Short mmCIF file of C-alpha atoms in Angstrom, two decimals:
data_model
loop_
_atom_site.label_atom_id
_atom_site.label_comp_id
_atom_site.label_asym_id
_atom_site.label_seq_id
_atom_site.Cartn_x
_atom_site.Cartn_y
_atom_site.Cartn_z
CA MET A 37 84.11 135.34 175.42
CA ASN A 38 83.39 136.39 178.68
CA ASP A 39 84.70 139.44 180.11
CA SER A 40 88.39 138.29 180.97
CA SER A 41 91.37 140.10 179.50
CA TRP A 42 93.56 138.84 176.65
CA GLY A 43 96.71 138.68 179.48
CA SER A 44 97.51 138.49 183.04
CA PRO A 45 99.98 141.09 184.97
CA PRO A 46 103.12 139.06 185.98
CA GLY A 47 102.83 137.24 189.25
CA ALA A 48 99.32 137.03 189.09
CA ALA A 49 97.50 133.96 189.72
CA PRO A 50 95.64 132.15 186.60
CA HIS A 51 91.48 132.55 186.99
CA ALA A 52 88.93 130.97 185.21
CA GLY A 53 89.50 132.64 181.55
CA TYR A 54 93.09 133.47 182.02
CA TRP A 55 94.79 131.98 178.46
CA GLY A 56 98.30 132.89 178.86
CA PRO A 57 100.57 130.65 180.23
CA THR A 58 100.95 129.58 183.85
CA ASP A 59 103.70 129.19 186.21
CA GLN A 60 103.96 124.96 185.70
CA GLY A 61 104.96 126.91 181.85
CA PRO A 62 102.27 126.52 179.13
CA VAL A 63 99.20 123.98 178.90
CA GLN A 64 99.50 122.17 176.31
CA GLY A 65 96.53 122.13 173.39
CA ALA A 66 96.50 125.50 174.91
CA ALA A 67 95.84 128.70 172.77
CA PRO A 68 99.10 130.87 172.34
CA ALA A 69 99.13 133.74 174.71
CA GLY A 70 98.51 137.52 172.78
CA PRO A 71 99.79 140.32 174.43
CA ALA A 72 99.42 141.27 177.54
CA TYR A 73 98.50 144.76 179.41
CA ASP A 74 98.20 146.04 183.00
CA ALA A 75 95.41 144.85 184.88
CA PRO A 76 94.37 147.99 185.13
CA GLU A 77 94.09 148.93 181.47
CA ALA A 78 93.41 146.06 180.82
CA GLN A 79 90.39 146.36 177.73
CA HIS A 80 87.50 143.79 178.02
CA THR A 81 87.15 144.40 173.54
CA ARG A 82 89.76 144.05 171.20
CA PRO A 83 90.77 147.69 169.81
CA MET A 84 89.93 148.44 166.66
CA PRO A 85 93.18 149.47 164.55
CA ILE A 86 93.84 153.17 163.27
CA VAL A 87 93.77 153.04 159.56
CA PRO A 88 96.03 155.98 158.58
CA ASP A 89 95.85 157.71 155.68
CA VAL A 90 96.73 155.59 152.50
CA PRO A 91 98.65 158.22 150.55
CA ALA A 92 97.95 158.29 146.68
CA TYR A 93 98.74 155.35 144.64
CA GLY A 94 102.50 156.38 143.00
CA GLY A 95 103.39 159.59 145.67
CA ASP A 96 106.49 160.12 147.11
CA GLN A 97 105.87 158.71 150.29
CA ASP A 98 106.64 155.23 151.07
CA ASP A 99 104.13 152.66 152.06
CA ASP A 100 104.45 151.37 156.12
CA PRO A 101 104.80 147.65 156.38
CA GLY A 102 103.51 147.71 159.34
CA ALA A 103 99.76 149.78 158.63
CA ALA A 104 96.51 148.46 158.19
CA ARG A 105 95.38 147.87 154.84
CA LEU A 106 91.76 148.14 153.61
CA SER A 107 90.29 145.17 152.05
CA GLY A 108 88.02 147.58 149.61
CA PRO A 109 87.81 150.61 148.93
CA LEU A 110 86.56 152.82 151.26
CA PHE A 111 84.72 155.03 149.19
CA ARG A 112 82.31 154.20 146.35
CA ASP A 113 84.59 155.89 143.70
CA GLU A 114 87.58 154.56 144.76
CA THR A 115 88.69 151.75 142.58
CA PHE A 116 89.59 148.48 144.29
CA ARG A 117 93.23 147.44 144.79
CA ASP A 118 94.18 143.63 144.03
CA ASP A 119 97.45 143.80 146.09
CA THR A 120 95.73 144.26 149.60
CA PHE A 121 95.45 140.50 150.32
CA ARG A 122 99.90 140.13 148.70
CA ASP A 123 102.55 139.02 151.77
CA GLU A 124 103.30 141.01 154.23
CA THR A 125 106.86 141.38 152.93
CA THR A 126 106.64 142.58 149.57
CA SER A 127 105.03 145.22 150.87
CA ALA A 128 108.01 147.51 152.17
CA GLN A 129 109.53 147.63 148.43
CA PRO A 130 109.30 150.65 146.56
CA ARG A 131 105.80 150.04 144.60
CA ALA A 132 105.64 150.33 140.66
CA ALA A 133 103.92 151.99 138.56
CA ALA A 134 100.73 150.11 137.82
CA PRO A 135 100.36 148.64 134.58
CA GLN A 136 97.89 150.39 132.21
CA THR A 137 94.56 147.69 131.49
CA GLN A 138 93.62 149.92 128.48
CA ASN A 139 95.46 149.53 125.36
CA PRO A 140 96.98 152.73 124.07
CA GLU A 141 95.93 154.47 121.69
CA PRO A 142 98.40 155.99 118.61
CA MET A 143 99.66 159.19 118.86
CA PRO A 144 97.96 161.39 116.14
CA ASP A 145 101.57 162.21 114.21
CA ALA A 146 102.09 158.22 114.34
CA PRO A 147 102.84 156.90 111.02
CA GLN A 148 100.13 154.56 109.91
CA PRO A 149 100.89 151.87 107.44
CA ALA A 150 99.37 152.59 103.86
CA SER A 151 96.55 150.48 103.07
CA ALA A 152 97.06 148.69 99.41
CA PRO A 153 95.18 150.80 96.35
CA GLN A 154 91.54 148.07 95.74
CA LYS A 155 90.90 147.45 92.43
CA LYS A 156 87.94 148.49 90.49
CA SER A 157 86.08 145.65 89.96
CA ALA A 158 82.63 145.33 87.15
CA GLY A 159 80.61 143.02 89.86
CA ARG A 160 79.84 140.59 87.32
CA ASP A 161 81.73 137.96 84.96
CA LEU A 162 82.44 140.68 82.01
CA GLY A 163 83.31 137.83 79.11
CA ALA A 164 80.22 136.67 79.31
CA ALA A 165 78.06 139.48 79.75
CA ILE A 166 80.20 140.67 76.23
CA GLY A 167 79.88 137.37 75.12
CA VAL A 168 75.47 136.78 76.39
CA GLY A 169 75.47 140.72 74.90
CA VAL A 170 76.54 139.89 71.53
CA GLY A 171 74.32 136.51 70.57
CA LEU A 172 71.20 138.37 71.49
CA GLY A 173 72.27 140.62 69.87
CA ALA A 174 72.65 138.89 66.03
CA VAL A 175 69.64 137.28 66.91
CA ILE A 176 67.78 140.02 67.12
CA VAL A 177 69.35 141.69 64.44
CA ALA A 178 69.08 139.09 62.00
CA SER A 179 65.19 138.74 62.57
CA LEU A 180 64.76 142.39 62.28
CA PHE A 181 66.26 142.83 59.05
CA VAL A 182 65.25 139.30 57.39
CA VAL A 183 61.78 138.89 58.29
CA LYS A 184 59.34 141.28 60.49
CA ALA A 185 57.58 138.80 61.41
CA VAL A 186 60.07 136.49 62.63
CA PHE A 187 61.01 139.99 65.04
CA ILE A 188 58.07 139.98 66.31
CA GLY A 189 57.86 136.33 68.18
CA VAL A 190 61.17 137.55 69.57
CA ILE A 191 59.93 140.85 71.35
CA ALA A 192 56.52 137.90 72.50
CA VAL A 193 59.09 135.39 73.99
CA ALA A 194 60.47 138.32 75.65
CA VAL A 195 57.59 139.42 77.20
CA VAL A 196 56.36 136.06 78.04
CA VAL A 197 59.36 135.22 79.64
CA GLY A 198 60.09 138.75 81.39
CA LEU A 199 56.47 137.90 83.02
CA TRP A 200 57.42 134.75 84.38
CA GLU A 201 60.22 136.20 86.12
CA LEU A 202 57.82 139.16 87.36
CA THR A 203 55.15 137.39 88.68
CA SER A 204 57.58 134.44 90.19
CA ARG A 205 59.46 137.46 92.07
CA LEU A 206 56.03 138.49 93.21
CA GLU A 207 55.17 135.09 95.04
CA GLU A 208 58.50 134.25 96.21
CA ARG A 209 59.42 137.89 97.90
CA LYS A 210 56.07 138.94 98.98
CA GLY A 211 53.33 136.48 98.66
CA ILE A 212 51.31 137.88 96.14
CA LYS A 213 49.72 135.76 92.63
CA ALA A 214 49.56 137.43 89.82
CA PRO A 215 47.97 135.33 87.85
CA LEU A 216 50.66 134.34 84.64
CA VAL A 217 48.45 132.86 82.24
CA PRO A 218 46.01 135.40 81.61
CA LEU A 219 49.15 137.51 81.18
CA ALA A 220 51.32 135.17 79.22
CA VAL A 221 48.44 135.17 76.31
CA GLY A 222 47.41 138.47 77.00
CA GLY A 223 50.79 139.89 76.86
CA ALA A 224 51.84 138.27 73.63
CA ALA A 225 48.37 138.91 72.12
CA MET A 226 49.29 142.94 72.96
CA VAL A 227 52.74 143.09 70.67
CA VAL A 228 50.80 141.21 67.72
CA ALA A 229 47.62 143.91 68.15
CA GLY A 230 49.83 146.35 68.13
CA TYR A 231 52.07 145.29 65.35
CA VAL A 232 48.84 145.18 63.05
CA ARG A 233 46.56 147.24 64.58
CA GLU A 234 48.91 149.68 66.11
CA ALA A 235 47.96 152.19 68.84
CA GLU A 236 44.58 151.30 69.39
CA GLY A 237 45.15 147.50 69.35
CA ALA A 238 47.40 147.97 71.60
CA TRP A 239 45.11 149.52 74.12
CA VAL A 240 42.14 147.47 72.84
CA ALA A 241 44.50 144.35 74.29
CA MET A 242 45.61 146.06 77.11
CA ALA A 243 41.95 146.67 78.15
CA LEU A 244 40.78 142.58 77.43
CA THR A 245 44.51 141.71 79.48
CA ALA A 246 43.48 143.10 82.29
CA LEU A 247 39.99 142.27 82.79
CA ALA A 248 41.17 138.27 82.29
CA VAL A 249 43.60 139.06 84.91
CA LEU A 250 39.87 140.14 87.37
CA VAL A 251 38.36 137.08 86.15
CA TRP A 252 41.09 134.10 86.21
CA ARG A 253 41.92 135.23 89.94
CA MET A 254 38.44 134.73 91.12
CA THR A 255 38.06 131.20 90.15
CA GLU A 256 40.49 131.63 93.45
CA PRO A 257 39.62 132.36 97.74
CA PRO A 258 38.74 135.64 98.08
CA GLU A 259 42.23 136.24 100.30
CA GLY A 260 44.56 138.60 98.72
CA TYR A 261 42.81 139.47 95.62
CA LEU A 262 43.19 143.13 95.63
CA LYS A 263 46.82 142.75 95.98
CA ASP A 264 46.71 140.38 93.32
CA VAL A 265 44.80 141.73 90.39
CA THR A 266 46.92 145.44 91.43
CA ALA A 267 50.22 143.09 90.69
CA GLY A 268 48.43 141.55 87.70
CA VAL A 269 47.33 144.38 85.78
CA PHE A 270 50.58 146.53 86.99
CA ALA A 271 52.87 143.37 84.91
CA ALA A 272 50.55 143.47 82.17
CA PHE A 273 51.60 147.53 82.09
CA TYR A 274 54.93 147.32 82.48
CA VAL A 275 55.72 144.44 80.65
CA PRO A 276 53.73 143.76 76.87
CA PHE A 277 52.11 147.00 76.48
CA LEU A 278 55.49 148.98 77.11
CA ALA A 279 56.88 146.02 74.62
CA THR A 280 54.40 147.01 71.83
CA PHE A 281 55.79 150.26 71.30
CA VAL A 282 58.44 148.53 69.57
CA ALA A 283 56.59 146.63 67.64
CA MET A 284 54.40 149.85 66.09
CA MET A 285 58.05 151.53 65.51
CA LEU A 286 57.83 148.82 63.34
CA THR A 287 54.89 149.23 60.93
CA ALA A 288 56.78 152.49 59.57
CA ASP A 289 58.47 151.69 55.71
CA ASP A 290 61.54 152.37 57.51
CA GLY A 291 60.54 150.45 60.67
CA ALA A 292 63.46 148.36 61.31
CA GLN A 293 66.11 151.31 60.96
CA ARG A 294 63.64 153.00 63.83
CA VAL A 295 63.98 150.12 65.36
CA LEU A 296 67.85 150.05 65.18
CA THR A 297 67.98 153.21 66.45
CA PHE A 298 66.12 152.50 69.32
CA LEU A 299 68.23 149.64 70.37
CA LEU A 300 71.46 151.53 69.37
CA LEU A 301 71.03 154.27 71.48
CA THR A 302 69.57 152.45 74.77
CA VAL A 303 72.59 150.44 74.34
CA VAL A 304 75.20 153.04 73.95
CA SER A 305 73.21 155.08 76.54
CA ASP A 306 73.40 151.92 79.28
CA THR A 307 77.40 151.50 78.28
CA GLY A 308 78.62 155.42 78.39
CA ALA A 309 76.78 155.67 81.87
CA TYR A 310 78.98 152.42 82.76
CA ALA A 311 82.03 153.37 81.64
CA VAL A 312 82.56 156.92 82.53
CA GLY A 313 80.98 155.66 85.72
CA TRP A 314 83.41 153.15 86.17
CA ARG A 315 86.39 154.98 85.46
CA PHE A 316 85.51 158.75 87.12
CA GLY A 317 82.06 157.93 89.40
CA LYS A 318 82.50 159.74 92.79
CA HIS A 319 79.30 161.31 93.52
CA LYS A 320 76.08 158.70 93.70
CA LEU A 321 73.18 159.37 91.59
CA ALA A 322 70.70 157.89 94.06
CA PRO A 323 72.33 156.23 96.70
CA ARG A 324 68.59 154.90 98.32
CA ILE A 325 68.08 153.41 95.47
CA SER A 326 70.81 152.65 93.22
CA PRO A 327 74.28 152.97 94.98
CA GLY A 328 76.24 152.43 91.96
CA LYS A 329 74.84 154.87 89.43
CA THR A 330 76.60 157.94 90.03
CA ARG A 331 76.48 161.72 88.29
CA GLU A 332 79.37 161.36 86.36
CA GLY A 333 77.63 158.10 84.79
CA LEU A 334 74.90 159.91 83.85
CA LEU A 335 76.61 162.63 82.06
CA GLY A 336 78.27 159.85 80.09
CA ALA A 337 75.14 158.49 79.20
CA VAL A 338 73.87 161.41 77.94
CA SER A 339 77.32 162.34 75.94
CA PHE A 340 77.46 158.95 74.46
CA ALA A 341 73.35 159.05 73.41
CA MET A 342 73.70 162.76 71.95
CA VAL A 343 76.37 161.43 70.33
CA ALA A 344 75.01 158.13 68.71
CA GLY A 345 71.30 160.08 68.14
CA ALA A 346 72.88 162.66 66.19
CA LEU A 347 74.92 159.61 63.80
CA CYS A 348 71.79 157.42 63.37
CA MET A 349 69.28 159.90 62.95
CA HIS A 350 71.26 161.42 60.12
CA PHE A 351 72.20 158.05 58.53
CA LEU A 352 69.65 155.73 59.28
CA ILE A 353 66.70 157.82 59.48
CA ASP A 354 64.57 159.24 56.28
CA ASP A 355 64.58 162.89 56.50
CA GLY A 356 66.10 162.97 59.94
CA THR A 357 68.61 165.75 61.01
CA TRP A 358 71.42 165.83 63.25
CA TRP A 359 69.48 168.22 65.83
CA GLN A 360 67.01 166.16 66.11
CA GLY A 361 69.29 162.96 66.94
CA LEU A 362 70.80 164.96 69.93
CA LEU A 363 67.38 165.85 71.26
CA LEU A 364 66.10 162.34 70.50
CA GLY A 365 69.54 161.16 72.63
CA LEU A 366 68.69 163.22 75.63
CA ALA A 367 65.46 161.95 76.16
CA VAL A 368 66.74 158.13 75.84
CA ALA A 369 69.21 158.69 78.39
CA ALA A 370 66.90 159.87 80.41
CA SER A 371 64.33 157.47 80.16
CA ALA A 372 66.80 154.92 80.19
CA THR A 373 68.44 156.26 83.58
CA LEU A 374 64.77 156.75 85.08
CA GLY A 375 64.08 152.97 83.65
CA ASP A 376 66.83 151.49 84.98
CA LEU A 377 65.64 153.40 88.59
CA GLY A 378 62.65 151.84 88.19
CA GLU A 379 63.35 148.15 88.27
CA SER A 380 66.70 148.86 91.06
CA MET A 381 63.53 149.89 93.32
CA ILE A 382 61.36 147.23 92.63
CA LYS A 383 64.10 144.88 93.15
CA ARG A 384 64.76 146.68 96.37
CA ASP A 385 61.55 146.13 97.41
CA LEU A 386 61.78 142.44 96.86
CA GLY A 387 65.07 142.25 98.41
CA ILE A 388 67.05 140.88 95.06
CA LYS A 389 69.43 141.23 93.19
CA ASP A 390 68.62 140.15 89.89
CA MET A 391 64.84 138.84 88.77
CA GLY A 392 66.55 135.64 87.44
CA THR A 393 69.47 133.65 86.08
CA LEU A 394 68.66 133.01 82.26
CA LEU A 395 71.85 135.11 81.06
CA PRO A 396 75.13 134.95 82.95
CA GLY A 397 76.23 137.69 83.58
CA HIS A 398 73.39 139.68 82.75
CA GLY A 399 70.76 138.05 85.59
CA GLY A 400 66.97 137.42 83.88
CA ILE A 401 65.78 138.80 80.48
CA MET A 402 63.61 141.73 82.98
CA ASP A 403 67.86 142.69 84.32
CA ARG A 404 67.83 143.50 79.83
CA LEU A 405 64.52 145.23 79.94
CA ASP A 406 64.98 147.40 82.73
CA SER A 407 65.79 150.53 79.90
CA LEU A 408 64.62 149.09 76.59
CA LEU A 409 60.77 149.42 78.21
CA PRO A 410 60.29 152.58 79.23
CA THR A 411 62.57 154.24 76.49
CA ALA A 412 60.58 151.97 73.55
CA PRO A 413 57.40 155.11 73.97
CA VAL A 414 59.76 157.78 74.21
CA VAL A 415 61.50 157.13 70.58
CA TRP A 416 58.27 156.20 69.42
CA LEU A 417 56.57 159.50 69.64
CA LEU A 418 59.55 161.69 69.23
CA LEU A 419 60.27 159.88 65.89
CA VAL A 420 56.30 159.91 64.85
CA LEU A 421 56.67 164.23 66.08
CA PHE A 422 60.35 164.43 63.78
CA VAL A 423 60.02 162.80 60.49
CA GLY A 424 56.10 161.23 60.78
CA SER A 425 54.64 157.80 61.25
CA GLY A 426 54.85 156.48 57.84
#
C-alpha cells in the first residue's frame, strides 16, 4: 500500500492511488469507497479501534453492539469465549447465563436411593461340598474301625495326591521343580514307618526322603538346584511328615478313638469358624492373608472346639476328663486356624485360590489338609501328655 488516503475530499480531482468514486461515477471493478476524511486529517495508516472495558459477564451493563470484540482472552487466566464470532445482530440482546459445563453436585441433604441389601454367599457350591465331605467321612470312618491297615493306605494316598498338587502348583506358578518321585515314595514310606516304628521310624524316613530329593535333583542341570531341593525338603516336611502323626495315634490301644477325636475336633473347629464368621463376622482377622476370616469366626472355632473336646475326652478317650478336653479343643482351634492361614499364605504367594480341583466344592486334597496337617502333632502330643501313649 502507498501513502494515499482511503478517501478524497469532494470536488478534488482523482489522482493516482485514489480508490474513491469519480465524477463520472464509480469505476467498474473498483473497490467500494471507504470513509472520507478531510485531506489535512487523512491518515496514512488504519487507526486501531479502542477496545472498551468488557463488563463482567452477567453484569448489569448491556453489551454495546458497536463495540469491538476480542477474538481471544486478553490475559492468560481468562477463559476463551466461544461467542466471539457470533452474528452481530445477536449482540444487542441481553445474554443469558452461560450453561454450566460441569455436572452439578448433589445437595448434601438430598435423599439418596437406598441400595438393596446384599445376601451373603458362601463362595462355594455348598451342596457339593457337603456331599463330598460326607463321602470322605464315610470312607475314613469305615477304614478306621474295620481294618487299621486300610486307613494307613488312605493316609498314604492322600499324602501322595497332596504332594502332586503342591509340586504341580510350584512348577506352574514359580517355575520350581521339586522332584515328585522321591517325594511320593518317601512320603508313603514315612507314613508306614510312623505306624510301624512310631516317632523313630518317622524321623529316619524323613531324613532319607530329604537325601533322596538332593540326589534325584542332581540328574538335572545345576540351574535352580537350590530352590528346587529347598522346596522338595519343605514339601516332605509339610505333607507326609506331619501326616505321620495321625498314623502314630493309631498305634495306641484306643488309637481309632484318638484319630476320630482328632478328626472331629478339627472339623468342628472349621465348622464353628465358618458358621459364626458367616453370620456375625465383621472384624477381619488377617486381611492381608485371608480376607474371609474374622475374629468372630475365630471365637466360634474356639467355642465349638472346646465343647466338642470336652465331650470327646469324656466319652471316647480312656481315662480322659472334660477339662482336658477343653484344653485340647482350645489347642485344636489355634493350630487349625494357623494351618489354614499358613496355606492361605502359600496360595497367595502362588496367586491361586485352590490347590486343585479334585474335590468339588472343596478344591483339592491340600485344601482339606491345610488345617488337619498342623493339628495332627498337637493332638498327638497332648493326648500322650494327658492319657499316655498306650
